[in-house]
Coordinates of C-alpha atoms and ligand atoms in Angstrom, one line a residue:
M29 CA 20.3 -6.6 16.2
N30 CA 21.6 -6.1 13.4
S31 CA 19.2 -6.5 11.3
L32 CA 21.2 -8.2 8.3
A33 CA 22.4 -11.0 10.5
K34 CA 18.7 -12.1 10.1
Y35 CA 18.9 -11.9 6.8
I36 CA 19.3 -15.5 5.8
T37 CA 19.1 -16.5 2.3
V38 CA 15.9 -17.1 1.4
A39 CA 16.9 -19.6 -1.5
S40 CA 18.4 -21.7 0.3
L41 CA 14.9 -22.2 1.7
G42 CA 14.0 -23.6 -1.9
L43 CA 11.6 -20.6 -2.2
V44 CA 13.2 -19.6 -5.0
A45 CA 10.3 -20.4 -7.6
S46 CA 11.1 -21.7 -11.2
A47 CA 7.8 -19.3 -12.2
T48 CA 9.8 -16.2 -12.0
L49 CA 11.6 -17.4 -14.8
H50 CA 8.5 -17.8 -17.6
A51 CA 7.9 -14.9 -18.7
Q52 CA 6.1 -15.8 -21.6
P53 CA 8.7 -16.5 -24.7
N54 CA 5.3 -16.2 -27.3
A55 CA 3.2 -13.7 -27.5
V56 CA -0.5 -14.4 -25.8
V57 CA -3.2 -12.5 -26.5
Y58 CA -6.4 -11.6 -24.3
E59 CA -9.7 -10.9 -25.9
G60 CA -13.1 -9.8 -25.1
A61 CA -13.1 -8.4 -22.3
R62 CA -14.0 -4.8 -21.0
L63 CA -11.1 -3.2 -20.4
I64 CA -10.0 -0.4 -17.8
L65 CA -7.2 1.4 -19.0
G66 CA -6.0 2.8 -15.8
D67 CA -5.7 6.5 -16.8
E68 CA -8.6 9.1 -17.2
S69 CA -9.7 7.4 -20.6
P70 CA -13.0 5.3 -21.2
A71 CA -13.2 1.7 -20.5
I72 CA -13.0 -0.4 -23.5
E73 CA -15.9 -2.5 -24.1
S74 CA -14.4 -5.5 -26.3
G75 CA -10.9 -4.8 -26.2
A76 CA -7.9 -6.9 -26.7
F77 CA -4.3 -6.5 -25.9
V78 CA -1.3 -8.9 -26.5
V79 CA 0.9 -9.8 -23.7
Q80 CA 4.8 -10.7 -25.2
N81 CA 7.9 -11.5 -22.0
G82 CA 5.8 -10.1 -19.3
R83 CA 4.9 -6.7 -21.4
V84 CA 2.3 -5.4 -23.2
T85 CA 2.9 -4.6 -26.4
A86 CA -0.5 -3.3 -27.8
V87 CA -4.4 -2.5 -26.7
G88 CA -7.0 -1.7 -28.2
R89 CA -10.5 -2.6 -29.1
K90 CA -10.6 -6.7 -30.4
G91 CA -10.6 -6.7 -34.2
S92 CA -8.0 -3.7 -34.5
V93 CA -5.0 -5.4 -32.2
K94 CA -3.1 -7.5 -34.4
P95 CA -1.5 -10.4 -32.4
P96 CA 2.3 -11.6 -34.1
S97 CA 1.6 -15.4 -35.7
G98 CA 1.3 -17.9 -33.3
A99 CA 0.2 -16.4 -30.6
T100 CA -2.0 -18.0 -27.8
H101 CA -6.0 -16.5 -27.2
I102 CA -7.6 -16.6 -24.2
D103 CA -11.0 -15.4 -24.6
L104 CA -11.6 -13.2 -21.5
T105 CA -15.5 -12.4 -23.1
G106 CA -17.9 -11.1 -20.0
K107 CA -14.8 -10.1 -18.0
T108 CA -13.0 -6.6 -16.8
V109 CA -9.3 -6.8 -17.1
M110 CA -8.1 -3.7 -15.2
P111 CA -4.7 -2.6 -14.0
A112 CA -3.2 -4.6 -10.9
M113 CA -3.3 -1.9 -7.6
N114 CA -0.3 0.1 -6.5
N115 CA -0.4 1.4 -2.7
V116 CA 2.1 3.6 -1.3
H117 CA 1.6 2.8 2.2
I118 CA 1.6 -0.3 4.2
H119 CA 4.0 -1.3 7.2
I120 CA 5.1 -4.9 6.3
G121 CA 7.0 -7.6 7.9
Y122 CA 5.3 -7.6 11.5
E123 CA 2.3 -8.9 11.1
G124 CA 2.4 -12.9 12.1
Y125 CA -1.5 -13.2 12.1
T126 CA -1.3 -15.2 15.5
S127 CA 1.5 -13.0 16.8
W128 CA 2.7 -9.7 15.8
S129 CA 6.2 -9.0 17.1
V130 CA 10.3 -7.8 15.9
N131 CA 10.5 -11.6 15.9
N132 CA 8.2 -12.2 12.9
H133 CA 10.3 -9.4 10.6
T134 CA 12.4 -11.8 8.5
P135 CA 12.9 -11.8 4.5
E136 CA 10.4 -14.7 4.1
N137 CA 7.8 -12.6 6.2
V138 CA 8.3 -9.6 3.9
L139 CA 7.9 -12.3 0.8
D140 CA 4.2 -13.8 2.7
H141 CA 3.1 -9.9 3.3
L142 CA 4.0 -9.3 -0.5
E143 CA 2.2 -12.6 -2.1
R144 CA -1.0 -11.8 0.0
E145 CA -0.5 -8.3 -1.7
A146 CA -0.9 -9.7 -4.7
F147 CA -3.4 -12.1 -4.3
Y148 CA -5.6 -9.4 -3.7
G149 CA -4.6 -7.8 -7.0
V150 CA -1.4 -5.3 -5.8
G151 CA 1.4 -5.1 -8.0
T152 CA 3.5 -2.8 -6.0
A153 CA 3.9 -1.4 -2.2
M154 CA 5.6 0.6 -0.1
S155 CA 6.7 0.4 3.4
M156 CA 6.3 3.8 5.4
G157 CA 9.5 4.8 7.6
D158 CA 9.3 1.2 9.3
Q159 CA 12.0 -1.2 7.6
P160 CA 15.9 -0.7 8.6
A161 CA 17.9 0.3 5.5
D162 CA 19.8 -2.3 5.2
F163 CA 17.2 -4.7 5.0
A164 CA 14.9 -3.1 2.8
I165 CA 17.7 -2.2 0.4
K166 CA 18.9 -6.6 0.2
F167 CA 15.4 -7.2 -0.1
Q168 CA 14.5 -5.0 -2.8
Q169 CA 17.8 -5.9 -5.0
D170 CA 17.2 -9.9 -4.5
Q171 CA 13.8 -9.4 -5.3
L172 CA 14.2 -7.3 -8.8
A173 CA 17.0 -10.0 -9.1
G174 CA 14.6 -12.6 -9.8
H175 CA 15.0 -14.5 -6.5
F176 CA 11.8 -14.4 -5.3
P177 CA 8.5 -16.3 -6.5
P178 CA 6.1 -14.2 -7.8
A179 CA 4.2 -11.4 -5.9
T180 CA 4.1 -7.7 -5.3
R181 CA 6.7 -5.3 -5.5
F182 CA 8.5 -3.9 -2.9
F183 CA 8.8 -0.2 -2.0
F184 CA 9.7 1.3 1.1
A185 CA 10.5 5.0 2.7
A186 CA 13.2 5.8 5.8
G187 CA 11.6 7.2 8.9
L188 CA 12.4 10.2 10.5
A189 CA 10.9 11.2 13.9
P190 CA 12.1 13.0 17.6
P191 CA 13.7 10.0 19.6
G192 CA 11.3 7.1 21.1
G193 CA 8.4 9.1 18.9
G194 CA 6.8 8.6 15.8
P195 CA 5.2 4.8 15.1
D196 CA 1.9 4.1 17.4
S197 CA 2.6 2.2 20.3
L198 CA 2.5 -1.3 18.8
L199 CA 4.6 -0.8 15.2
I200 CA 7.6 0.8 17.7
T201 CA 7.9 -2.2 19.3
G202 CA 9.2 -3.3 15.9
T203 CA 10.8 -0.1 14.7
T204 CA 12.8 0.1 17.9
P205 CA 14.8 -2.8 18.4
L206 CA 15.4 -3.1 14.4
Q207 CA 16.3 0.6 14.5
A208 CA 14.5 1.6 11.6
I209 CA 13.4 5.2 12.4
Y210 CA 16.1 8.1 12.1
E211 CA 15.6 9.9 15.9
V212 CA 15.9 13.6 15.1
S213 CA 15.3 16.1 17.2
S214 CA 16.7 19.8 16.0
G215 CA 17.1 21.1 12.5
D216 CA 20.2 20.2 12.3
E217 CA 19.9 16.8 13.0
A218 CA 17.2 16.4 10.4
R219 CA 19.4 17.5 8.1
A220 CA 21.6 15.1 8.8
A221 CA 20.0 12.2 8.8
I222 CA 18.2 13.3 5.6
R223 CA 22.1 13.0 3.8
K224 CA 22.6 9.8 5.0
I225 CA 19.5 8.6 4.0
A226 CA 20.5 10.2 0.7
A227 CA 24.2 8.6 0.6
L228 CA 22.0 5.6 0.7
K229 CA 20.5 6.0 -1.9
I230 CA 16.7 6.0 -0.9
Q231 CA 14.3 8.3 -2.6
Q232 CA 11.5 8.5 -0.4
V233 CA 11.0 9.3 3.4
K234 CA 8.1 9.9 6.1
F235 CA 8.5 12.0 9.3
W236 CA 6.0 11.9 11.8
V237 CA 3.9 14.9 13.7
D238 CA 1.8 13.2 16.4
N239 CA 1.9 13.2 20.3
R240 CA -0.3 9.6 20.7
D241 CA -1.9 11.9 22.8
N242 CA 0.8 11.2 24.9
S243 CA 0.3 7.9 26.0
R244 CA 3.6 7.3 25.8
G245 CA 4.2 9.7 29.2
G246 CA 4.1 13.6 27.4
M247 CA 5.8 12.1 23.9
K248 CA 6.9 15.5 22.1
K249 CA 5.5 15.8 18.4
M250 CA 7.9 16.6 15.5
P251 CA 8.1 20.8 15.8
P252 CA 8.2 23.2 12.4
D253 CA 11.6 24.0 12.8
V254 CA 12.6 20.2 12.5
Y255 CA 10.4 19.1 10.0
T256 CA 11.0 22.3 7.5
P257 CA 14.6 21.8 7.3
L258 CA 13.8 18.4 6.8
I259 CA 11.9 18.6 3.9
E260 CA 14.2 21.2 2.5
E261 CA 17.0 19.0 2.6
A262 CA 15.0 15.8 1.6
H263 CA 14.2 18.5 -1.4
K264 CA 17.9 19.4 -2.6
H265 CA 18.7 15.2 -2.3
G266 CA 15.4 14.8 -4.7
M267 CA 12.9 12.7 -2.5
L268 CA 10.1 12.8 -2.0
V269 CA 8.8 13.4 1.4
H270 CA 5.7 11.9 3.3
A271 CA 4.0 13.3 6.5
H272 CA 1.6 11.3 9.0
A273 CA -0.6 14.4 10.9
T274 CA -3.9 13.4 11.9
N275 CA -5.3 16.5 13.6
L276 CA -5.7 19.9 11.4
Q277 CA -3.1 22.0 12.9
D278 CA -0.7 19.2 12.0
Q279 CA -2.0 18.8 8.9
K280 CA -2.0 22.7 8.0
G281 CA 2.1 22.4 9.3
V282 CA 3.0 20.1 7.3
V283 CA 1.5 21.2 4.0
R284 CA 2.3 24.2 4.4
A285 CA 5.7 23.1 5.1
G286 CA 5.3 22.0 1.6
V287 CA 5.2 18.3 2.1
D288 CA 5.2 16.1 -0.9
V289 CA 2.2 13.4 0.4
L290 CA 0.1 14.2 3.4
V291 CA -1.0 11.0 4.9
H292 CA -4.3 10.1 7.5
T293 CA -7.4 12.0 6.9
V294 CA -8.4 14.5 10.6
A295 CA -11.2 12.3 11.8
N296 CA -11.8 13.8 15.0
E297 CA -13.1 17.5 13.6
K298 CA -14.2 19.1 10.7
I299 CA -11.2 20.2 8.5
D300 CA -11.4 24.5 7.8
D301 CA -11.1 26.9 5.1
E302 CA -7.6 27.6 6.0
L303 CA -6.2 23.5 5.5
V304 CA -8.5 23.6 1.6
A305 CA -7.0 27.4 1.0
L306 CA -3.4 25.6 1.3
L307 CA -4.5 22.3 0.1
K308 CA -5.2 24.3 -3.5
E309 CA -1.9 26.2 -3.4
K310 CA 0.5 23.2 -2.8
K311 CA -1.8 20.8 -4.0
P312 CA 0.1 17.7 -2.2
Y313 CA -0.4 13.9 -3.0
W314 CA -2.6 12.9 -0.4
A315 CA -2.6 9.5 1.8
P316 CA -6.1 9.2 2.8
V317 CA -5.2 5.5 5.2
M318 CA -8.8 5.5 6.5
G319 CA -9.9 2.0 6.8
L320 CA -8.2 0.9 9.9
G321 CA -9.9 2.6 11.9
D322 CA -13.1 1.5 10.7
V323 CA -15.2 -1.6 11.9
A324 CA -13.7 -4.7 10.3
E325 CA -14.8 -6.3 7.8
I326 CA -15.4 -9.7 8.9
C327 CA -17.9 -8.1 11.5
E328 CA -20.0 -7.2 8.5
D329 CA -20.0 -9.6 5.9
D330 CA -19.8 -13.0 5.2
D331 CA -18.6 -13.1 1.7
Q332 CA -15.5 -14.4 2.8
F333 CA -13.4 -11.9 1.3
V334 CA -11.1 -11.4 3.9
E335 CA -12.0 -14.6 5.3
Q336 CA -10.2 -16.6 2.5
V337 CA -7.0 -15.5 3.7
L338 CA -6.7 -15.9 7.5
P339 CA -6.3 -18.9 9.4
D340 CA -9.9 -19.6 11.5
S341 CA -8.5 -18.8 15.2
V342 CA -7.4 -15.3 13.5
I343 CA -11.1 -14.7 12.4
A344 CA -12.2 -15.7 15.9
D345 CA -9.8 -12.9 17.6
V346 CA -10.8 -10.3 15.5
K347 CA -14.6 -10.9 16.1
A348 CA -13.7 -10.9 19.6
G349 CA -11.8 -7.9 19.3
K350 CA -8.5 -10.2 20.4
T351 CA -6.1 -9.0 18.1
W352 CA -3.3 -6.2 18.2
L353 CA -4.1 -2.6 17.9
P354 CA -6.3 -1.6 16.8
S355 CA -8.5 -4.1 18.5
T356 CA -12.0 -3.4 18.4
P357 CA -14.7 -5.8 18.7
C358 CA -17.4 -6.5 16.7
S359 CA -19.6 -5.7 19.4
A360 CA -18.6 -2.0 19.1
P361 CA -20.8 0.6 18.2
V362 CA -19.8 2.5 15.2
N363 CA -18.5 5.7 16.1
A364 CA -21.1 8.0 13.7
Q365 CA -19.0 11.3 14.6
R366 CA -16.1 9.9 13.1
E367 CA -18.3 8.4 9.9
E368 CA -19.6 12.0 9.7
N369 CA -15.6 14.0 9.8
L370 CA -14.6 11.4 7.8
K371 CA -17.1 12.2 5.2
S372 CA -17.2 16.1 5.4
N373 CA -13.3 16.3 5.3
F374 CA -13.0 13.6 2.5
G375 CA -15.1 15.5 0.2
R376 CA -13.9 18.9 1.0
M377 CA -10.2 17.4 0.2
M378 CA -11.1 15.9 -2.7
A379 CA -12.6 19.2 -4.2
A380 CA -9.3 21.3 -3.0
G381 CA -8.0 19.1 -5.5
A382 CA -5.4 16.9 -3.0
R383 CA -4.3 14.1 -4.7
I384 CA -5.7 11.0 -3.3
V385 CA -3.3 8.1 -3.7
L386 CA -4.2 4.5 -2.5
S387 CA -2.8 3.8 1.2
T388 CA -3.9 1.7 3.7
D389 CA -2.0 1.0 6.4
A390 CA -1.9 -2.8 6.3
G391 CA 0.6 -4.5 8.8
V392 CA -0.3 -3.8 11.6
S393 CA -3.9 -5.4 12.4
A394 CA -4.5 -8.6 11.6
K395 CA -8.1 -7.0 11.4
Y396 CA -7.2 -4.5 8.1
S397 CA -4.5 -6.7 6.4
F398 CA -2.0 -6.9 3.2
G399 CA -4.9 -7.2 0.0
F400 CA -7.8 -6.8 1.1
A401 CA -7.3 -3.2 3.0
E402 CA -6.9 -2.0 -0.7
H403 CA -10.2 -2.8 -1.8
H404 CA -12.1 -1.7 1.5
E405 CA -10.3 1.4 0.5
I406 CA -10.8 2.2 -2.3
A407 CA -14.5 1.4 -1.7
R408 CA -14.4 4.0 0.9
Y409 CA -13.4 6.7 -1.4
V410 CA -16.4 5.7 -3.5
Q411 CA -18.6 5.8 -0.4
F412 CA -17.7 9.6 0.3
G413 CA -18.1 10.5 -3.4
M414 CA -15.5 10.3 -5.3
S415 CA -16.8 8.2 -8.7
P416 CA -15.4 4.6 -9.6
A417 CA -13.7 5.4 -12.6
Q418 CA -11.7 8.4 -10.8
A419 CA -10.8 5.4 -7.8
M420 CA -9.6 3.5 -10.4
V421 CA -7.3 5.9 -11.4
V422 CA -6.3 6.8 -7.5
A423 CA -5.4 3.2 -6.8
T424 CA -3.6 2.2 -10.4
S425 CA -1.9 5.0 -12.6
R426 CA -1.8 7.9 -9.8
P427 CA 0.1 5.9 -6.9
T428 CA 3.1 5.1 -9.2
E429 CA 3.6 9.0 -9.9
V430 CA 4.8 8.9 -5.5
L431 CA 6.3 5.4 -6.3
R432 CA 8.5 7.0 -9.5
I433 CA 8.0 4.2 -11.5
K434 CA 6.7 4.1 -15.4
D435 CA 6.5 0.6 -16.0
T436 CA 3.0 -0.3 -14.2
G437 CA -0.3 1.4 -13.3
T438 CA -1.7 1.4 -17.0
L439 CA -2.4 -1.0 -19.6
A440 CA -0.7 0.5 -22.4
K441 CA 1.2 -0.4 -25.0
G442 CA 5.3 -0.4 -23.2
K443 CA 3.8 -1.2 -19.7
R444 CA 4.8 -4.6 -17.5
A445 CA 1.3 -7.0 -17.6
D446 CA 0.5 -6.6 -14.2
F447 CA -3.5 -6.7 -14.2
M448 CA -6.5 -8.0 -12.7
V449 CA -9.5 -10.0 -14.6
L450 CA -12.2 -9.1 -12.9
N451 CA -16.0 -11.5 -12.9
A452 CA -18.0 -8.5 -13.0
N453 CA -17.3 -4.2 -13.9
P454 CA -15.5 -2.1 -10.7
L455 CA -17.0 0.7 -13.0
E456 CA -20.6 0.0 -12.3
D457 CA -20.0 -1.3 -8.5
V458 CA -16.8 -0.3 -7.0
H459 CA -17.5 -3.5 -4.9
N460 CA -16.5 -5.6 -8.4
T461 CA -12.7 -4.9 -7.8
R462 CA -13.4 -7.9 -5.6
K463 CA -14.7 -10.8 -7.8
I464 CA -11.1 -11.5 -8.7
D465 CA -11.1 -14.5 -11.4
S466 CA -7.3 -14.2 -11.8
V467 CA -4.1 -11.7 -11.0
Y468 CA -1.0 -11.4 -13.6
L469 CA 2.2 -10.1 -12.4
N470 CA 4.7 -9.3 -15.2
G471 CA 2.8 -11.6 -17.9
V472 CA 2.8 -14.7 -15.1
K473 CA -0.6 -15.6 -13.4
L474 CA 0.1 -16.4 -10.0
D475 CA -1.8 -19.7 -8.7
R476 CA -4.2 -18.4 -6.1
A477 CA -5.6 -21.6 -4.7
A478 CA -1.9 -22.5 -3.9
L479 CA -1.8 -19.2 -2.0
Q480 CA -4.7 -19.0 -0.5
A481 CA -4.4 -22.9 0.9
K482 CA -0.6 -21.5 2.5
F483 CA -2.2 -18.1 4.0
K484 CA -4.4 -20.7 6.0
R485 CA -2.5 -22.1 7.4
A486 CA -1.6 -20.5 11.1
S487 CA 2.3 -19.7 11.0
V488 CA 4.9 -17.4 10.7
P489 CA 6.6 -18.3 7.7
H490 CA 10.2 -18.4 9.7
A491 CA 13.3 -19.5 8.5
T492 CA 15.0 -20.8 11.7
R493 CA 12.5 -20.5 14.5
Ligands
ZN22 ZN1 1.4 4.3 8.9

């Protein structure tokens, strides 16, 4: 299937909102809020910042920031402002909430997912190894050109795996018909694939080391003599390399081979001194992506934070364990061994200096989908020993190092005005990131009520079906 053939122009659907052109021509000064800057520095109590043409032009204490004359003043006394979050690991486009299918993979649906991310305060998100390159490049160009309404900025990484391998048994039903994965079975093939990817100017690659417990007929995992030259060639081309590895031996292998971003947390056993030593030596970024294996929040809470964007039928399906992979009903017991391993391993990896970056795996299950997954994931980091202040860095500025963008991630002069206004202070309780008053991307306030009404409807945003 030619994925570009599916790329009907979104513009013809009237989806091009004038809102994209509404970067504020006049300065706005937001004052009185506690400002979490997104870097390591302490929050500014009673701060002020100025936004002009979508950019932050000044930040400081209220009274010390001089807004330009004629600026509009917005009083945020009692609120907390933090930068929008940034997520280095999602799987976009296939989720349909009432279905999960390659047929859902359209620009409209990718945009819908990015709007869901934005609704929850996410500024950028990167889809990992699951997009056909031509489609993803065109979508990214169109978004950059302002052809879409305000939404989370889209990034993607090219994926490499052994023939028939790679993604889990659900995701592969999307990636195979779209030929989204570069299949490689030798070092030479890996190098050749990397050169093709480099020619497309793609800067991020992901490979999978996983036999999926042989569930797909004795599937082979990518061996070191394939991924070592893969990494070497990718580094020659200046790329950043992410490796999916879920068990201890494979994590050691990919870290030893020099991967830049280690993906997943070992959950079936405790990590050992050898991995800790490797982490200390190599200091990779680490995308823990734990939450997809957790009990669905829908089972626990009744605060509507998750439910507010899902059709009622989908909420019922998640509770019954009827949604797409992995489907665990609310009645299933918590896996206490997994909890213990995660807590132990997370603490040891954090102490070893692995540079944690926000990452969710959203997009393979309705129970853990775009936007709210980020809030769940950072709460887990804090539960396992990270301070809320560190979690703010992990969720905002550090992912931009992996994304290789300098224009967002902190509340600072010159950055895009990508921020969340919160009704409570997440430095006191990380769950307060959920108390969202409003979200601004590029200085534009999202119409969250309109978005929410759209998300609640149980239909995939298709153009032609
Ligand atoms: Zn993933």
